[in-house]
Amino acid sequence: MNVQTITSQAFSDQKPGTSGLRKKVAVFQQPHYLENFVQSIFDSIRVPQGATLTLGGDGRYYNREAIQTILKMAAANGFGRVLVGQAGILSTPAASCVIRKYKTFGGIILSASHNPGGVDGDFGIKYNTENGGPAPEKITEAIFEKSKTIQNYKIIDAPDVALDVIGETDLAGMKVQVIDAVADYAELMESLFDFNAIKDLLSSDFRMKFDAMHAVTGPYAQEIFINRLGAPSESIMNCIPLPDFGGGHPDPNLTYAHELVEIIYGEHAPDFGAASDGDGDRNMILGKGFFVTPSDSLALIAANAKMVKGYAKGIAGVARSMPTSGAVDMVAKSLDIPCFETPTGWKFFGNLMDADQVTLCGEESFGTGSSHVREKDGLWAVLFWLNILAIKRQSVEQIVKRHWLQFGRNVYSRHDYEDLPLEAANGVVEHLRNNFSELVGKSFGRYTIQTCDDFSYTDSIDGSVSTKQGLRVLFTDGSRIVFRLSGTGTSGATIRIYLEAFEPDTNKHDLDAQIALAEMIQIALQISELKQRTGRDTPTVIT
Ligand code: G1P
Ligand code: ZN
């Protein structure tokens, strides 16, 4: 084998505490940059000789080049086999599925999730462990430390591997197995959901529209909705993956999925709408002229899980990230199952799922999932909803409103202030943190602050402690404002303000969330001094 050891420069670009590296494409294109990070991964996981690696990405610009580099480095670093998605494509949940199904040593996923792609867009890379989930902090920290001191990396000198045809090739003694990117995932979905019931629904006068946003779920949607479930071809849109996602921002929310939103709020709207993000792990659920908040979607899925094939035996427990609304807590209480509150980020759910304490979990940021894989899963959530709709035969709006009637409504919204100067954003957070004691007991109209704290979490499985996970301002009536700095943005700083008010009064269930939360929004701006400190008083994105 023609292994080369190339001298490289150390770098330390990764944001501490994040599970991968996410940067502009141009940064990744610098000589040795990707290689340095990949070698840091391989050095941190001590690859057993002959191990198998799963490899794929969301198809964004630079995906193919990166796959070729990683294959040559995997061969030089002692891997015996790499399972790579056809054309270098694997959605994030599909990669998790492949790692688990074929028990590979781990996987490398190339994606910057919902961030824009293209030559001027973002690229990213992360490592998932053998349980199929994002590497735990002790591994990501080791990778980070390694990347600061790395001196050289190993790569073989060989021509590129053909990735478009399914089959096996040899790369200097390492097997490269190009697998169907969709088949294993579609089969897993078929084992969880009642495809016959959904087929019946889709052949009735029920109409759906799924928007793949020119990202990775296109081929998956084609196979599942059209080929396997028999939906008419107009049921899916933007299903051809493009390296720049057609110039869009592949994030399924009311702002960025506006094309779908216009259809669902327009004349002749379909009964059901859904979208997924760049790498297929996020989802947005819509009914005719109706938006389901991700927090409500999680609660509803939990409340109805038993009617769905894969969950008929019941669920062990649920988990939500701290800023996610307490709607699922109400369901857990009525089902008498545990409900965990974890910091933002999917990796915290993995331990709970591996220990069989949690079956369903979710985040307010359009992430929902279950223990079938160890990533959030966009199409899984869409299929869950279709399965519920196929059984209930009610509209999405009816299902949600009946849920509120039973459990109460957690009115919820998130306001993002993106691309702020770093110092100003840190100033807002510091100001709040320093003022906790003065805030307690303060009243604003009908709202009185009961407590304030800086969320910290102790993992009950591995004992690890994560501090400073968001500032919580809790009101006496159960309402809540949470302030957090984003960990995923690539330019400037982003402050997220999460607003939640519990509304048991069914007469108020028709109110628009922004109207119902108007006072809370003002309180948030007032106590944070956001406008004075950043010069902004309108959010960039409201979800
Ligand atoms: C955001 C979301 C968070 C999610 C993460 C990865 O992180 O808020 O819930 O886990 O993307 O998809 P943030 O930018 O807030 O740190
Ligand atoms: Zn994503």
XYZ file of C-alpha atoms in Angstrom, residues 58-391:
334
model
C -26.062 15.233 2.315
C -24.783 15.863 -1.210
C -23.885 19.492 -0.723
C -21.041 21.173 -2.597
C -17.679 19.491 -1.814
C -19.365 16.229 -0.730
C -17.815 14.106 -3.466
C -14.310 15.505 -3.089
C -14.419 15.012 0.666
C -15.655 11.416 0.306
C -12.718 10.569 -1.976
C -10.224 12.074 0.463
C -11.755 10.248 3.438
C -11.747 6.912 1.575
C -8.014 7.248 0.858
C -7.335 8.210 4.456
C -9.468 5.352 5.802
C -7.393 2.901 3.740
C -4.163 4.397 5.081
C -5.451 4.266 8.653
C -6.209 0.560 8.740
C -9.913 0.315 7.951
C -10.821 -2.948 6.221
C -14.080 -1.814 4.663
C -16.116 1.323 4.094
C -19.857 1.300 3.433
C -20.511 4.391 1.356
C -23.900 5.597 0.155
C -24.358 5.588 -3.626
C -23.005 8.836 -5.139
C -21.650 9.594 -1.670
C -25.145 10.264 -0.332
C -26.619 9.222 3.007
C -29.111 11.246 5.007
C -28.088 11.645 8.636
C -30.790 9.263 9.953
C -30.010 6.776 7.158
C -26.327 6.854 8.137
C -27.348 6.123 11.720
C -29.516 3.254 10.448
C -26.630 1.794 8.400
C -24.147 2.023 11.308
C -26.594 0.127 13.533
C -27.819 -2.413 11.002
C -24.357 -3.465 9.815
C -22.742 -2.909 13.227
C -19.967 -0.779 11.761
C -17.298 0.645 14.031
C -18.608 4.155 13.450
C -19.481 6.572 10.707
C -18.446 9.853 9.203
C -21.287 12.112 8.093
C -20.632 15.065 5.812
C -23.201 17.756 6.339
C -23.801 21.248 7.620
C -27.405 20.227 8.292
C -29.799 23.065 7.489
C -27.119 25.650 6.659
C -27.019 26.872 3.041
C -24.676 25.033 0.675
C -22.907 25.763 -2.592
C -19.483 27.176 -3.253
C -20.143 30.100 -0.904
C -22.127 28.039 1.579
C -21.230 25.805 4.484
C -19.736 22.347 4.728
C -19.427 20.116 7.764
C -18.183 16.819 9.087
C -18.972 14.817 12.184
C -18.235 11.429 13.645
C -20.890 9.004 14.920
C -20.061 6.069 17.150
C -21.147 2.439 16.883
C -24.538 3.087 18.517
C -25.297 5.257 15.454
C -25.359 8.510 17.389
C -23.159 11.605 17.496
C -19.889 11.002 19.328
C -20.074 11.803 23.039
C -18.248 14.803 24.432
C -15.195 12.839 25.569
C -14.531 11.820 21.966
C -15.315 15.222 20.441
C -13.047 16.852 23.024
C -10.281 14.378 22.177
C -10.698 15.208 18.478
C -10.553 18.908 19.281
C -7.388 18.515 21.387
C -5.780 16.368 18.707
C -6.525 18.912 16.004
C -4.560 21.525 17.944
C -1.337 19.529 17.915
C -1.570 17.351 14.823
C 1.655 17.205 12.803
C 0.823 14.885 9.934
C -1.825 12.664 8.399
C -1.893 9.374 6.506
C -3.348 8.976 3.025
C -2.795 6.612 0.147
C -1.912 7.702 -3.328
C -4.593 6.135 -5.535
C -7.095 7.153 -8.211
C -10.634 8.133 -7.170
C -13.156 5.379 -6.470
C -16.308 5.088 -8.633
C -19.233 5.914 -6.350
C -22.232 5.881 -8.667
C -22.673 2.166 -9.183
C -23.672 -0.192 -6.371
C -21.014 -2.813 -5.755
C -17.629 -3.440 -4.262
C -14.214 -2.144 -5.279
C -10.780 -2.529 -3.843
C -8.799 0.454 -2.651
C -5.283 -0.638 -1.750
C -6.602 -3.662 0.115
C -9.569 -1.876 1.710
C -13.029 -2.788 0.407
C -15.215 0.104 -0.689
C -18.802 -1.095 -0.750
C -21.169 1.313 -2.473
C -24.609 0.670 -0.989
C -28.108 1.764 -1.962
C -28.517 4.918 0.117
C -32.272 4.508 0.490
C -33.100 0.781 0.741
C -32.050 0.012 4.330
C -33.764 3.120 5.616
C -37.002 2.501 3.694
C -37.079 -1.064 5.031
C -36.696 0.217 8.605
C -39.601 2.629 8.077
C -41.727 -0.182 6.728
C -41.063 -2.186 9.896
C -42.297 0.669 12.110
C -45.353 2.007 10.293
C -48.475 0.491 8.789
C -47.747 1.112 5.104
C -51.048 -0.478 4.052
C -53.081 1.935 6.171
C -51.076 4.893 4.822
C -51.526 3.560 1.263
C -55.310 3.539 1.818
C -55.188 7.100 3.089
C -53.116 8.277 0.129
C -55.430 6.607 -2.364
C -58.469 8.370 -0.869
C -59.178 12.056 -1.553
C -56.516 12.963 1.031
C -53.721 15.027 -0.503
C -50.208 15.607 0.826
C -47.210 17.689 -0.189
C -43.689 16.897 0.951
C -40.941 19.446 0.282
C -37.410 18.012 0.181
C -36.015 21.539 -0.308
C -33.603 20.228 -2.991
C -31.764 18.411 -0.243
C -30.963 14.839 0.699
C -34.477 13.508 1.398
C -35.525 13.803 -2.274
C -34.597 10.237 -3.271
C -35.917 8.892 0.041
C -39.274 10.651 -0.471
C -39.497 9.346 -4.030
C -38.910 5.767 -2.892
C -41.124 5.868 0.201
C -44.061 8.111 -0.727
C -44.291 7.454 -4.446
C -42.837 3.970 -5.083
C -43.819 2.208 -1.875
C -46.902 4.123 -0.704
C -48.358 4.885 -4.118
C -48.833 8.637 -3.623
C -49.343 10.629 -6.847
C -46.169 12.261 -8.151
C -47.384 15.779 -7.290
C -47.241 14.772 -3.602
C -43.557 15.625 -3.487
C -41.686 18.767 -4.515
C -38.056 19.965 -4.841
C -36.959 16.336 -4.715
C -33.862 16.592 -6.873
C -30.908 17.119 -4.522
C -28.670 19.989 -5.646
C -25.176 20.878 -4.352
C -26.418 24.373 -3.443
C -29.980 23.296 -2.534
C -31.214 25.459 -5.417
C -29.849 28.540 -3.664
C -32.245 28.077 -0.761
C -31.756 27.702 2.943
C -32.740 24.064 3.542
C -34.294 24.566 6.956
C -37.902 23.402 7.302
C -39.579 26.251 9.139
C -42.194 28.867 8.279
C -39.550 31.306 7.045
C -37.292 29.162 4.893
C -39.830 26.625 3.606
C -41.985 29.488 2.300
C -42.735 27.767 -1.010
C -44.511 24.946 0.816
C -46.038 27.350 3.345
C -47.643 29.360 0.518
C -49.176 26.176 -0.859
C -50.486 25.017 2.502
C -52.008 28.407 3.349
C -53.225 28.993 -0.215
C -56.307 28.052 -2.205
C -56.740 24.304 -2.897
C -54.299 23.535 -0.105
C -53.496 19.860 0.465
C -54.572 18.192 3.734
C -51.052 17.604 4.936
C -47.718 19.285 4.330
C -44.225 18.463 5.512
C -40.626 19.367 4.827
C -37.162 18.202 5.829
C -33.756 19.862 5.999
C -30.394 19.584 4.235
C -29.385 16.250 5.773
C -32.876 14.870 6.471
C -32.981 14.911 10.243
C -35.376 17.832 10.795
C -39.078 17.995 9.989
C -41.902 20.501 9.798
C -45.514 19.308 10.004
C -48.408 21.323 8.559
C -52.118 20.805 8.068
C -54.365 22.729 5.687
C -53.656 26.342 6.765
C -52.272 25.106 10.056
C -48.785 24.900 11.587
C -47.946 22.249 14.186
C -45.191 23.427 16.523
C -42.432 20.839 16.891
C -43.073 20.761 20.651
C -46.743 19.917 20.057
C -45.784 17.387 17.397
C -43.608 15.516 19.906
C -46.420 15.539 22.490
C -48.925 14.291 19.956
C -46.677 11.522 18.696
C -46.163 10.390 22.310
C -49.889 10.498 23.079
C -50.744 8.413 19.993
C -47.714 6.143 19.848
C -49.553 3.012 20.922
C -51.710 3.042 17.801
C -48.604 2.784 15.610
C -47.179 -0.659 14.815
C -43.590 -0.112 15.923
C -44.676 1.383 19.251
C -47.737 -0.744 20.015
C -46.156 -2.156 23.173
C -45.974 1.348 24.621
C -43.093 3.735 25.161
C -40.530 3.498 27.962
C -40.184 7.232 28.469
C -39.800 10.528 26.653
C -37.130 13.210 26.586
C -37.076 16.790 25.373
C -34.405 19.458 25.257
C -34.773 22.109 27.945
C -36.041 24.905 25.651
C -38.681 22.600 24.120
C -42.152 23.281 25.527
C -43.601 21.228 28.349
C -46.406 19.828 26.162
C -44.851 16.352 26.155
C -44.479 16.493 29.954
C -48.274 16.553 30.237
C -48.548 13.446 28.069
C -45.839 11.628 30.036
C -47.680 12.427 33.239
C -50.923 10.985 31.955
C -49.142 7.881 30.589
C -47.226 7.605 33.856
C -43.856 7.324 32.131
C -40.631 9.243 32.847
C -39.924 12.533 31.075
C -36.315 13.773 30.846
C -35.203 17.370 30.302
C -31.799 17.519 28.591
C -29.588 20.285 27.188
C -30.011 21.325 23.561
C -28.465 18.853 21.108
C -29.274 15.318 20.094
C -26.294 13.639 21.723
C -27.907 13.854 25.177
C -30.758 11.564 24.133
C -28.456 8.737 23.045
C -27.436 7.560 26.510
C -31.071 7.480 27.668
C -32.093 5.485 24.601
C -29.160 3.064 24.907
C -30.288 2.434 28.501
C -33.876 1.816 27.299
C -35.188 4.651 29.447
C -36.507 6.684 26.545
C -38.293 5.698 23.325
C -39.317 9.100 21.915
C -37.505 12.404 22.070
C -37.532 15.789 20.456
C -36.448 19.376 20.278
C -38.324 22.571 19.516
C -35.917 23.107 16.603
C -37.893 20.781 14.325
C -36.199 17.616 15.532
C -38.180 14.545 16.506
C -37.075 10.955 16.770
C -37.127 7.614 18.479
C -34.836 4.794 19.475
C -35.056 3.235 15.977
C -31.865 5.217 15.203
C -29.689 7.588 17.242
C -30.332 10.755 15.239
C -33.428 12.833 14.823
C -35.334 11.711 11.791
C -37.377 13.941 9.480
C -39.132 11.361 7.301
C -39.814 9.165 10.309
C -41.823 12.028 11.870
C -43.700 12.588 8.608
C -44.582 8.893 8.418
C -45.651 8.898 12.072
C -48.083 11.702 11.307
C -49.366 9.967 8.189
C -49.933 6.804 10.211
C -51.903 8.739 12.851
C -53.905 10.507 10.127
C -54.595 7.172 8.418
C -56.109 5.810 11.616
